[in-house]
Coordinates of C-alpha atoms in Angstrom, one line a residue:
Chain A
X1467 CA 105.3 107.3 80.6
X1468 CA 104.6 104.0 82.8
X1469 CA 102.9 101.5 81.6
X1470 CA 101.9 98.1 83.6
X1471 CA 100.3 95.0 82.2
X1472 CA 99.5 92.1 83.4
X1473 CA 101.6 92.3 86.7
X1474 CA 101.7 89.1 88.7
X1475 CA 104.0 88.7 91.4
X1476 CA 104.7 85.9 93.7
X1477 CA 106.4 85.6 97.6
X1478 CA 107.4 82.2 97.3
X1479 CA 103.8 80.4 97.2
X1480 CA 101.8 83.6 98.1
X1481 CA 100.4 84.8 95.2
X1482 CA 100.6 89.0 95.8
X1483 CA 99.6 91.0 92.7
X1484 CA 96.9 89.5 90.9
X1485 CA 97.4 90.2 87.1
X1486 CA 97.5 94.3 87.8
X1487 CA 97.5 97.0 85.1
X1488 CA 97.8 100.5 85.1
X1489 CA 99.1 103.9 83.4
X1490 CA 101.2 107.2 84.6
X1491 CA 101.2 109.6 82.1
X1492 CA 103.7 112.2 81.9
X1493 CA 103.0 115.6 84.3
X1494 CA 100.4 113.3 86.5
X1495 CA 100.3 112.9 89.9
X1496 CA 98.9 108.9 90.6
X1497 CA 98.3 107.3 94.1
X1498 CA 97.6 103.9 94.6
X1499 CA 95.6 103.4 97.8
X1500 CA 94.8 100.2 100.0
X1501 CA 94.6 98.9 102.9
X1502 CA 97.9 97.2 104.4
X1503 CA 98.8 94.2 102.9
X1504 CA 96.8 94.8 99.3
X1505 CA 100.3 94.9 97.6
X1506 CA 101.3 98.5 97.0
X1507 CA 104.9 98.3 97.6
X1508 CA 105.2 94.8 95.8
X1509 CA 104.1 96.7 92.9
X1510 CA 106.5 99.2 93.1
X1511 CA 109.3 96.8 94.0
X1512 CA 108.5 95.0 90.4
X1513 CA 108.7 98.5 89.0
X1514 CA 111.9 98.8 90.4
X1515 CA 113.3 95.7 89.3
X1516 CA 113.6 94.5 92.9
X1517 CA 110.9 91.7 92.5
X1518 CA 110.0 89.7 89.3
X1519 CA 106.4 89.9 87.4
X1520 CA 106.3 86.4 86.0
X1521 CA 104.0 87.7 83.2
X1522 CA 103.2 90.6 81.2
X1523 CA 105.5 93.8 81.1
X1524 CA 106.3 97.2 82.2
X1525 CA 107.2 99.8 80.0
X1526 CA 109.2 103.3 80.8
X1527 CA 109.1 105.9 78.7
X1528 CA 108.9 103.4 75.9
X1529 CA 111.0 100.4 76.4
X1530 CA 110.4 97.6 78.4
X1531 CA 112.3 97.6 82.1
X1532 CA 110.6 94.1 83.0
X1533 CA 113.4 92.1 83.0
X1534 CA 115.9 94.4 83.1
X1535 CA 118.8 94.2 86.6
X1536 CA 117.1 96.7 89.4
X1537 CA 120.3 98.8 89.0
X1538 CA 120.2 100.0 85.4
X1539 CA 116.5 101.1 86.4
X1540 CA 117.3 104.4 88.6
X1541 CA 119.8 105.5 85.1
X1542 CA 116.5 105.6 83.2
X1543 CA 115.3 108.2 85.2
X1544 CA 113.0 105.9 87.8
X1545 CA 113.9 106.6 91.2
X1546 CA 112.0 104.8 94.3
X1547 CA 111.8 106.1 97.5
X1548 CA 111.2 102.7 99.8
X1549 CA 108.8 102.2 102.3
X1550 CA 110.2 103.0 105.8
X1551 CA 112.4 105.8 103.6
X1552 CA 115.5 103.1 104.0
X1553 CA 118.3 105.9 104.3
X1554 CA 121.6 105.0 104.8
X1555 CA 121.6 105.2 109.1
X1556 CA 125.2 105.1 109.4
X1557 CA 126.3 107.6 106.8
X1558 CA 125.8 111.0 107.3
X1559 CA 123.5 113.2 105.0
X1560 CA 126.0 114.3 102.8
X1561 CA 126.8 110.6 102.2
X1562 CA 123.5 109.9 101.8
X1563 CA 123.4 111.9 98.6
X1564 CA 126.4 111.3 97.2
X1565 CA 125.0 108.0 96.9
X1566 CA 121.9 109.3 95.6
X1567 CA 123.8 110.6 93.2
X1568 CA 125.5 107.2 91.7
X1569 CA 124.4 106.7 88.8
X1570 CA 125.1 110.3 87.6
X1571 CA 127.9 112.6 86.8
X1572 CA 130.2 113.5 89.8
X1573 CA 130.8 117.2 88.0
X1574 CA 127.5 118.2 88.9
X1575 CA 127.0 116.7 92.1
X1576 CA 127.7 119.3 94.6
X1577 CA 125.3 121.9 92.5
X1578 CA 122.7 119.7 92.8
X1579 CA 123.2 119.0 96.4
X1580 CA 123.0 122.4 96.9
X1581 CA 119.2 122.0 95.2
X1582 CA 118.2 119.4 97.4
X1583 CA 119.5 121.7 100.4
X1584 CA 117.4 124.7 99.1
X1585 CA 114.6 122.4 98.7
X1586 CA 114.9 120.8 102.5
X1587 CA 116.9 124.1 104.4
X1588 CA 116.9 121.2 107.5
X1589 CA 119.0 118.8 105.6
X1590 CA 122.2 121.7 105.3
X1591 CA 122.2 122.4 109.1
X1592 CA 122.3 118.0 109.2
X1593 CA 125.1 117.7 106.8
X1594 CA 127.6 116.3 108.6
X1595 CA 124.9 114.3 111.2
X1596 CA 125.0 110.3 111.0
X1597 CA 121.7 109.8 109.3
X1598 CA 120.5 107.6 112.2
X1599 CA 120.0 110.7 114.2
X1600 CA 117.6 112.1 112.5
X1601 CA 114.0 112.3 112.9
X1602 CA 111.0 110.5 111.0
X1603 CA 110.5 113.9 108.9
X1604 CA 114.2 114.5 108.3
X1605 CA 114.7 111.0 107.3
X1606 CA 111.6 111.3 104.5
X1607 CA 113.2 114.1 103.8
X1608 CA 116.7 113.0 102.8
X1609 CA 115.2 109.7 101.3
X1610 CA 113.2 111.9 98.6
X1611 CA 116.4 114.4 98.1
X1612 CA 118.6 111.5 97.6
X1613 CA 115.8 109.8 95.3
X1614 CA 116.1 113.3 93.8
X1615 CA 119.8 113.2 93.0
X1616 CA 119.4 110.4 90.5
X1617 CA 117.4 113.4 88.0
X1618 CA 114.2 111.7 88.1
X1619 CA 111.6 111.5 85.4
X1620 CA 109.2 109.6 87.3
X1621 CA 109.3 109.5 91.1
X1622 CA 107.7 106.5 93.4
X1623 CA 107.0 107.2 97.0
X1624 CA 105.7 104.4 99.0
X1625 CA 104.1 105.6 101.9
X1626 CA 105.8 109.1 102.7
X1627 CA 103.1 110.1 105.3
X1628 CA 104.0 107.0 107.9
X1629 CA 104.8 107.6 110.8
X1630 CA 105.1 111.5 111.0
X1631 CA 102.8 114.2 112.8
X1632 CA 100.6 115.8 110.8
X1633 CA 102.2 119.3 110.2
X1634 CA 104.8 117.3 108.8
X1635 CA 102.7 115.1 106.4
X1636 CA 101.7 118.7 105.0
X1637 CA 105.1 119.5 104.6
X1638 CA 105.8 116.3 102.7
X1639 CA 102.9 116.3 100.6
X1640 CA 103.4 120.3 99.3
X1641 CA 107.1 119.3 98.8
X1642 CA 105.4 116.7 96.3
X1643 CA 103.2 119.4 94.6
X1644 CA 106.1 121.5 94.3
X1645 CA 108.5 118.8 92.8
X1646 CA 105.5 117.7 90.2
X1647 CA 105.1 121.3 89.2
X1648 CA 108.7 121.4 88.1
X1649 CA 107.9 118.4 85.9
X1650 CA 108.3 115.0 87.8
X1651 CA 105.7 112.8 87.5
X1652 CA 104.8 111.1 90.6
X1653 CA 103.5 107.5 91.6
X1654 CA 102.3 108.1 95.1
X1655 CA 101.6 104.9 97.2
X1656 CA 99.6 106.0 100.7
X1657 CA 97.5 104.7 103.3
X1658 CA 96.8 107.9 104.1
X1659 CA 94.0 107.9 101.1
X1660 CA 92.9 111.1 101.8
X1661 CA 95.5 113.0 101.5
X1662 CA 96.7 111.1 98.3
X1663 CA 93.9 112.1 96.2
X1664 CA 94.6 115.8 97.8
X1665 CA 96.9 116.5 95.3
X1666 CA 96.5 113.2 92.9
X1667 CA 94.8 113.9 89.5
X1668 CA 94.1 110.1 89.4
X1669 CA 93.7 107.0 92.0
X1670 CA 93.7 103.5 91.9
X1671 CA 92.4 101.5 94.3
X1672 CA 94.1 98.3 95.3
X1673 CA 92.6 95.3 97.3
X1674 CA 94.1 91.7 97.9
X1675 CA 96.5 92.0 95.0
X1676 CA 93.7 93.4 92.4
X1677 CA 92.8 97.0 91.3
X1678 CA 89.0 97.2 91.8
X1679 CA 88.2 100.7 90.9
X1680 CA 90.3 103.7 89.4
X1681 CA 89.0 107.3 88.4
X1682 CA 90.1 110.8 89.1
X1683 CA 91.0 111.4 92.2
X1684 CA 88.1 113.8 92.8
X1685 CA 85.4 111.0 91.4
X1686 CA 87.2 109.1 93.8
X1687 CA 87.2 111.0 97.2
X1688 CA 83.7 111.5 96.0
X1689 CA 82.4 107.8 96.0
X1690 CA 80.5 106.1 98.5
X1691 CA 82.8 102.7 98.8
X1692 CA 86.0 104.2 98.7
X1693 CA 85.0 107.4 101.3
X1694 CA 83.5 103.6 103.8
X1695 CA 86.7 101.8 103.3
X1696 CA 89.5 103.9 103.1
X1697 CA 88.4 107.8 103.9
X1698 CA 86.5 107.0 107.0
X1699 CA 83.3 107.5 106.4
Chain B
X1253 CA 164.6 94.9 127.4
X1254 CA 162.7 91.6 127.6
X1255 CA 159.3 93.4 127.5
X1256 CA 160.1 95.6 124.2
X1257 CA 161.1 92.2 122.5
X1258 CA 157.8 90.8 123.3
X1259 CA 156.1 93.9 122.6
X1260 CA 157.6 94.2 119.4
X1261 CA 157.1 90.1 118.8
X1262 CA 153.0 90.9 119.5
X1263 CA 152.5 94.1 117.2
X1264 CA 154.3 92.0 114.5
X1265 CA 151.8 89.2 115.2
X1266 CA 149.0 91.3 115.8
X1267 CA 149.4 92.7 112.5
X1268 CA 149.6 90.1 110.7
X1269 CA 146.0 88.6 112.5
X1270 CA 144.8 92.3 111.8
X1271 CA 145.2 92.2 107.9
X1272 CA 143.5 88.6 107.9
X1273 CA 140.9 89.8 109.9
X1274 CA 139.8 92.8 107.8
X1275 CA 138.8 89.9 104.7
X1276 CA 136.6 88.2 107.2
X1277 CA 134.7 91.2 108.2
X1278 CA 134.7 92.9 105.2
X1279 CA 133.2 90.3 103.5
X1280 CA 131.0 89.5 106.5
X1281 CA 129.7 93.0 106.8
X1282 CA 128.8 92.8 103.0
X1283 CA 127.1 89.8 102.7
X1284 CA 127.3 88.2 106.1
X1285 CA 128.8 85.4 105.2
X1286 CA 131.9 83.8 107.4
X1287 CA 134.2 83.1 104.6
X1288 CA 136.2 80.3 106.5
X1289 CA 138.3 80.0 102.9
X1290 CA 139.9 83.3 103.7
X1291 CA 142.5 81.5 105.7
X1292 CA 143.2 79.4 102.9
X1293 CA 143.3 82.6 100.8
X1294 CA 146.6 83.4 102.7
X1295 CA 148.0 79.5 102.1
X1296 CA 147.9 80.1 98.4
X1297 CA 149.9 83.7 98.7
X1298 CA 152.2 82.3 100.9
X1299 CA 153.1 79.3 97.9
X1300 CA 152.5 82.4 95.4
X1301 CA 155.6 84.2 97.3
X1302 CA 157.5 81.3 97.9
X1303 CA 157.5 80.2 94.6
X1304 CA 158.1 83.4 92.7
X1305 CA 161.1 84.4 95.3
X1306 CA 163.0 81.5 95.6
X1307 CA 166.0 81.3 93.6
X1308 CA 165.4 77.6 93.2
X1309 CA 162.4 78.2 91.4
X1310 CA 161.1 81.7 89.7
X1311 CA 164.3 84.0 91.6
X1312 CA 161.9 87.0 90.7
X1313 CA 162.3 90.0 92.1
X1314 CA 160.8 91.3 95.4
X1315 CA 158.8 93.8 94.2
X1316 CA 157.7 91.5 91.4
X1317 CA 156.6 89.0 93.8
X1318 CA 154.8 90.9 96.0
X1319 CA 152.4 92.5 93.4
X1320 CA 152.0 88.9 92.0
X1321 CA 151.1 87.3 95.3
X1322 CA 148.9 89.9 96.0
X1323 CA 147.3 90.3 92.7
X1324 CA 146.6 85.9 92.9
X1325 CA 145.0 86.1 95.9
X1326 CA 142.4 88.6 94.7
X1327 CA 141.9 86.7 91.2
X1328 CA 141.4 83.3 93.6
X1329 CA 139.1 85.3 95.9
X1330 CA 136.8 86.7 92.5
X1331 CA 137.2 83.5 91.6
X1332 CA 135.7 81.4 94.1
X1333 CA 133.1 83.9 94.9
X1334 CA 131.8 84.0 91.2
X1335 CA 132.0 80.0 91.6
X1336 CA 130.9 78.9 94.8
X1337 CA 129.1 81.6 96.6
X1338 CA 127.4 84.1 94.0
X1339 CA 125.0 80.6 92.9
X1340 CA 123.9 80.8 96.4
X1341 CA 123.4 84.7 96.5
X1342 CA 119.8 83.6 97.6
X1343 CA 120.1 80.6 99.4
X1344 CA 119.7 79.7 103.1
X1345 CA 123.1 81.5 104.8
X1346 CA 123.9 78.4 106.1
X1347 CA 124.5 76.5 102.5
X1348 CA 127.0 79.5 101.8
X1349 CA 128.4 79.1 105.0
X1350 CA 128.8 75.2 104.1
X1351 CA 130.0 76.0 100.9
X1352 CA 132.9 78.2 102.5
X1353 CA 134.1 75.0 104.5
X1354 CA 134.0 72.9 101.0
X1355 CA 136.1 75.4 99.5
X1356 CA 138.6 75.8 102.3
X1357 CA 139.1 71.9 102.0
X1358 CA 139.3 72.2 98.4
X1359 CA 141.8 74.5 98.5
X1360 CA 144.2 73.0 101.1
X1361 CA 143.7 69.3 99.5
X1362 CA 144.5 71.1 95.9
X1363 CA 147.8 72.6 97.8
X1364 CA 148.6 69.0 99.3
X1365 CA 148.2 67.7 96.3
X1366 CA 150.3 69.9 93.9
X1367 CA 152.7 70.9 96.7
X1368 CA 153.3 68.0 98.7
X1369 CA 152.3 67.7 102.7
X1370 CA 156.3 68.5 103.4
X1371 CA 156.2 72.1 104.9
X1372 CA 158.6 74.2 102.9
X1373 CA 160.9 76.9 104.1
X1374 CA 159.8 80.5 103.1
X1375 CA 162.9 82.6 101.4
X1376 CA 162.6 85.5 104.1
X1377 CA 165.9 87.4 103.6
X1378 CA 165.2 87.5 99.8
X1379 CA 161.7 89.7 100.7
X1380 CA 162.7 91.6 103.8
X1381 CA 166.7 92.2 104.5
X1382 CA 168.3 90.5 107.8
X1383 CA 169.5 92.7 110.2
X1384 CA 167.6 95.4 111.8
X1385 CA 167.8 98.8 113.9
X1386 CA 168.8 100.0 117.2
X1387 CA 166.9 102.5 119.1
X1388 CA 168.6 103.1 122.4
X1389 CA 169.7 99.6 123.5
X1390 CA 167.1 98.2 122.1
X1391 CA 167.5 96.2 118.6
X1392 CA 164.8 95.7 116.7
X1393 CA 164.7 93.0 113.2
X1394 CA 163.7 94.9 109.8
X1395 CA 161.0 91.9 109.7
X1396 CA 158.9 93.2 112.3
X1397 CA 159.9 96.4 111.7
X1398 CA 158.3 96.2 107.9
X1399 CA 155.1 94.3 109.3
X1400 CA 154.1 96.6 111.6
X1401 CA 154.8 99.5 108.8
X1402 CA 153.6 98.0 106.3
X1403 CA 150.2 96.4 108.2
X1404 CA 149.6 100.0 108.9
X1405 CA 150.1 102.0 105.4
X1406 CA 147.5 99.2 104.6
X1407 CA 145.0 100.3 107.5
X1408 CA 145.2 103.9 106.6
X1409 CA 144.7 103.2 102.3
X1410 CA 141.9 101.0 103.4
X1411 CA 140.2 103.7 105.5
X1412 CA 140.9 106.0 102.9
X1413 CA 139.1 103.9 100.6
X1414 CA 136.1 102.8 102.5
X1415 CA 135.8 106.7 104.1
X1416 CA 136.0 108.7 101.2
X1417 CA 136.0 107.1 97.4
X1418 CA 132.7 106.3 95.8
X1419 CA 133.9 102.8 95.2
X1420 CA 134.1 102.5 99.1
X1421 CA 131.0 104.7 100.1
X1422 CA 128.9 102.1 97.6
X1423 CA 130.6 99.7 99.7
X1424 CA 128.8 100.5 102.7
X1425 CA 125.8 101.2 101.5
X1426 CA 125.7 98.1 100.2
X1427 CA 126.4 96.5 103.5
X1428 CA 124.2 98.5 105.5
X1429 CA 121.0 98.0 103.3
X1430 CA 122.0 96.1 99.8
X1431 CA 118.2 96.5 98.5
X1432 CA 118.1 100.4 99.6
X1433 CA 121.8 100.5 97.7
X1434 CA 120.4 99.3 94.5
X1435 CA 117.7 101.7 94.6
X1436 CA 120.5 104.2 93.8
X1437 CA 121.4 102.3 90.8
X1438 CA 124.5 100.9 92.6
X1439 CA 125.5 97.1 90.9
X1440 CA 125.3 94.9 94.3
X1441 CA 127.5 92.7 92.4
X1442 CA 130.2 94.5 91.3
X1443 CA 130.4 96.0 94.8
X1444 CA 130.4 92.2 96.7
X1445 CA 133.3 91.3 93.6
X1446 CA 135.7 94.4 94.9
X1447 CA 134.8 93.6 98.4
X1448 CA 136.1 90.0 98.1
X1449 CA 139.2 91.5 96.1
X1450 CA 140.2 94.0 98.4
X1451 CA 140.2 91.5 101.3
X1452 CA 141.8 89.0 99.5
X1453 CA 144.2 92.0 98.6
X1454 CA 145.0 92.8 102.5
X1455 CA 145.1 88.5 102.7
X1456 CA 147.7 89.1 100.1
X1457 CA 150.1 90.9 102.6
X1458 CA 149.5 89.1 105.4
X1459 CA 150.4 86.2 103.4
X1460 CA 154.0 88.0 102.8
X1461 CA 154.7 89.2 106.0
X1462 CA 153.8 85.8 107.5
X1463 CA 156.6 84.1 105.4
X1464 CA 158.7 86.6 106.2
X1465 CA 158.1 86.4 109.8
X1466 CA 157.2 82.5 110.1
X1467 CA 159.0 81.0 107.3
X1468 CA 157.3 77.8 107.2
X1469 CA 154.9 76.9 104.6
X1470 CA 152.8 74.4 104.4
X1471 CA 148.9 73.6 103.0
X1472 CA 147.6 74.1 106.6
X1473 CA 149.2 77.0 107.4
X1474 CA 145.6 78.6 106.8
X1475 CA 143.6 77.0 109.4
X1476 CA 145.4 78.2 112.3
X1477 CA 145.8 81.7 111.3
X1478 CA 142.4 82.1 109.6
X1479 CA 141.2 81.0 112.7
X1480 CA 142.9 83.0 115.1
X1481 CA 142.3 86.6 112.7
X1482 CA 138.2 84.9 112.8
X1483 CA 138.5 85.7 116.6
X1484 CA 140.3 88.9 116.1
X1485 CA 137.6 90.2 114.0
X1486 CA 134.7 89.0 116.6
X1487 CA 136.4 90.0 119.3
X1488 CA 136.5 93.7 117.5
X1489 CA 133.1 93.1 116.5
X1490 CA 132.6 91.5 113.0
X1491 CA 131.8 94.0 109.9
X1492 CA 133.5 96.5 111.7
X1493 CA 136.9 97.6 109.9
X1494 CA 138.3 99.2 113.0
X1495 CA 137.3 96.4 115.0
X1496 CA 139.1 94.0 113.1
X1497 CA 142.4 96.3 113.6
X1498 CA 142.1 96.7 117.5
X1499 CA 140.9 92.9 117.6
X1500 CA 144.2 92.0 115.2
X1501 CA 146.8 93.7 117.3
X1502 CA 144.5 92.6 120.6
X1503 CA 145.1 89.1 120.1
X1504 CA 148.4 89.5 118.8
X1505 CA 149.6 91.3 121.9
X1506 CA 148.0 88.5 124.3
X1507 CA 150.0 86.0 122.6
X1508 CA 152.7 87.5 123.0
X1509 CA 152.1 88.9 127.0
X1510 CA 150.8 84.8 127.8
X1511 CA 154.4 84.2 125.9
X1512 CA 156.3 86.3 127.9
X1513 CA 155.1 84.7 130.8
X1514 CA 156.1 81.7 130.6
X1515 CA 153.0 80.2 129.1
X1516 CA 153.5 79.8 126.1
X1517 CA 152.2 76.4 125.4
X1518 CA 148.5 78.2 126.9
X1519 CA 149.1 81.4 124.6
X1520 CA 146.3 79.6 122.2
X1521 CA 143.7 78.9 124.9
X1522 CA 144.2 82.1 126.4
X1523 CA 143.2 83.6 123.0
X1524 CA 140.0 81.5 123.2
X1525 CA 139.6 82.7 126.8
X1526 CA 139.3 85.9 125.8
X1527 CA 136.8 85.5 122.8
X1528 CA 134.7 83.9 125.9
X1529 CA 134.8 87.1 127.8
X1530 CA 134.4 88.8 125.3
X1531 CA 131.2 87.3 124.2
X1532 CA 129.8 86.9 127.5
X1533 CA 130.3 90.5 128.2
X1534 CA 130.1 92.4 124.9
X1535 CA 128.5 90.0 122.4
X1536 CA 129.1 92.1 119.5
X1537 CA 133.0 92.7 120.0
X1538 CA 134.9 96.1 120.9
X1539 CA 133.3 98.0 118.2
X1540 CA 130.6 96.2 117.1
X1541 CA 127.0 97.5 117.0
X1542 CA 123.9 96.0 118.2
X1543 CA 122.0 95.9 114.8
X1544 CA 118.6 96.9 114.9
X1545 CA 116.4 95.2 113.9
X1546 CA 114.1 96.6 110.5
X1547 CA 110.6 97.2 111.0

């Protein structure tokens, strides 16, 4: 369904991704872990259109998005939920969604922000609220209902877990089970390793701008390296 | 009787400043750029109303010349952002801010050049009747009369706008976090291209209501009031539509109180006094925010 190769993306004169490549098929669920700094969200940035690969391409579902403008990306069926979950903080959660909900038909909207409230009960008694006054959870919350609202095929969270206790991060990731069992495939960016190959079939792992080892996720919870450097031990 | 005059004199002002004021923090809250061509925006409407009103030259009808002043000044204002400020979309905000100076000289030497330096009187009865109303034994003109009314139909479509259509909402997304906004597939483009228009739109009736008011123009007539709305919409707190009202009819009103005074000659500094106060006390205006920062 997603198809990377031969990423290579630049900040200026820093050279970030190193000539990446990589696959999500259709139904998966596929984390990319690594330590701070190893490029995950750069790579889903240049998914998203957001940042340029200067070589290579990336296909979705079939046809090359490489060089196409970031905002004809989401219409494809590609929605990105941004690192630090980047809701709107002065609209409220209502707003939020209608804008989630751009790129698609307005005679639908309201049913389907009636799924998102079904899906997150909190976000209905928040409707009206400013979304600045929400907490970290809610806020994760709303960014993947509004990500939702664009009908994705394929879903990119970057770092859903940061910041939040861990009752919550539970929350979060069963919420991400559930939504891939009704058929969106997931690209799941974490620093929270371990509970990224929880409920990923496959991992990548991502270091300095290079992916040095991929497998299933099991394989990969399972080896020694990646249990030293990312699993603690 | 004397105060209601005055009053009457600094609403009519205020709104004026108020409607120039929303461009520059419309504009600023969407790209944060100070677009000190605004002011010269107004210029070109005022020559756009002059021209197609006055029976020496187009004699077209009010209604006629209004939607073709206000419809020029958002074509210029598309314009010259496509031009000279969407090239620099990524450069350094002080080379836009640079840019916005060239353009305002551009577009007051074109004016000089095409229209001479020799102000030129503004056709106000053929725009807004003479005469007026008297409420109680107080008369007040139709002129200021229409301003204020018309300054403030414009507030409310404007809210209306920015509040509730999808046009508007995309607006402020936008503004609040443009890489977040075109995560939900909205075009950051089109959005900073209505945003410009709109602006240019309200600069459009200020630009009336000053020639009906001030009937004198001339190629400079920009720098003064561009500058004086630039204050108005600090003193609210720039990117902030409501501030740029309250700061519009703010400034307006001191002018007018410093007037009434007896100072009139100080009613300028006094307006800079209070930009002073106001940014030693409240640096981000009336209504402004303290933007935090992103982690």
């Amino acid at each position: 369904m997603l198809k990377i190769s031969d990423m290579n993306v630049y900040y200026g004169s820093i050279y970030a991704i190193k000539g990446v490549d990589f696959e999500v098929n259709e139904g998966e669920i596929v984390t990319l872990i690594g330590a701070n700094g190893a490029g995950k969200s750069t790579i889903l940035k240049t998914i998203s259109g957001l940042l340029r690969s200067k070589t290579g391409s990336i296909e979705f579902d079939g046809e090359a998005i490489g060089n196409t403008a970031s905002h004809t990306i989401v219409k494809r069926g590609l929605a990105h939920v941004p690192e630090g979950r980047r809701v709107f903080l002065q609209m409220s959660v209502q707003e939020n969604l209608e804008m989630g909900n751009y790129t698609q038909s307005n005679k639908t909207m309201n049913q389907r922000i009636e799924q998102v409230f079904e899906r997150f009960p909190r976000l209905l008694e928040r409707r009206k609220q400013v979304a600045g006054t929400l907490s970290g959870g809610e806020q994760q919350m709303l960014a993947m209902g509004r990500a939702l609202m664009s009908r994705p095929k394929l879903l990119m969270l970057d770092e859903p877990s940061m910041g939040l206790a861990p009752l919550l991060v539970e929350q979060i990731f069963d919420i991400i089970r559930e939504l891939n069992k009704a058929g969106v495939t997931i690209l799941l960016v974490e620093q929270n390793a371990n509970m990224a190959l929880n409920i990923a079939d496959r991992g990548y792992v991502l270091e300095t701008g290079k992916i040095v080892l991929t497998d299933s996720a099991k394989a990969l919870q399972a080896n020694d390296a990646v249990r030293k450097a990312y699993l603690g031990g | 009787m004397f105060f209601v005059s005055h009053l009457v004199n600094g609403l009519q002002l205020g709104s004026i400043y108020a409607l120039v004021a929303l461009g520059y923090t419309m504009v600023y809250g969407i790209i944060k750029l100070l677009n000190f061509a605004h002011g010269d925006f107004i210029m070109v409407g005022g020559y756009i109303a002059l021209f197609s009103l006055s029976t020496t030259f187009f004699g077209l009808p009010p209604a006629v010349a209004v939607v073709l002043t206000i419809v020029g000044c958002m074509l210029l204002a598309v314009v010259v952002e496509k031009l000279a400020y969407r090239p620099l979309r990524n450069a350094p905000r002080i080379s836009v801010l640079i840019t916005a100076i060239g353009v305002s000289l551009l577009l007051q030497n074109l004016a000089q050049y095409f229209f001479g330096a020799t102000p030129m009187n503004f056709p106000t009865h053929l725009l807004i009747p003479a005469g007026g109303i008297t409420m109680g034994d107080v008369f007040v003109a139709y002129t200021p009369l229409i301003t204020i009314i018309a300054a403030l139909i414009s507030m409310v479509i404007l809210t209306y706008l920015v509040q509730r259509t999808k046009l508007g909402k995309a607006m402020r997304a936008v503004s609040e976090d443009t890489e977040a906004a075109q995560l939900m597939g909205i075009n950051v483009n089109t959005i900073i291209t209505f945003t410009f228009a709109v602006g240019a739109g309200l600069a459009g009736i200020g630009a009336l209501l000053y020639g009906a008011g001030y009937p004198r123009i001339e190629h400079t007539l920009g720098v003064m009031l561009g500058l004086m709305a630039f204050v108005a919409a600090v003193v609210g707190g720039i990117g902030s539509i409501p501030g740029a009202m309250i700061g519009g009819f703010a400034i307006g009103l001191v002018e007018a109180l410093v007037t009434a005074l007896g100072f009139s000659e100080w009613r300028i500094g006094a307006v800079f006094l209070i930009l002073i106060i106001v940014l030693m006390v409240r640096p981000t205006g009336i209504m402004g925010r303290s933007m935090m920062e992103k982690v």
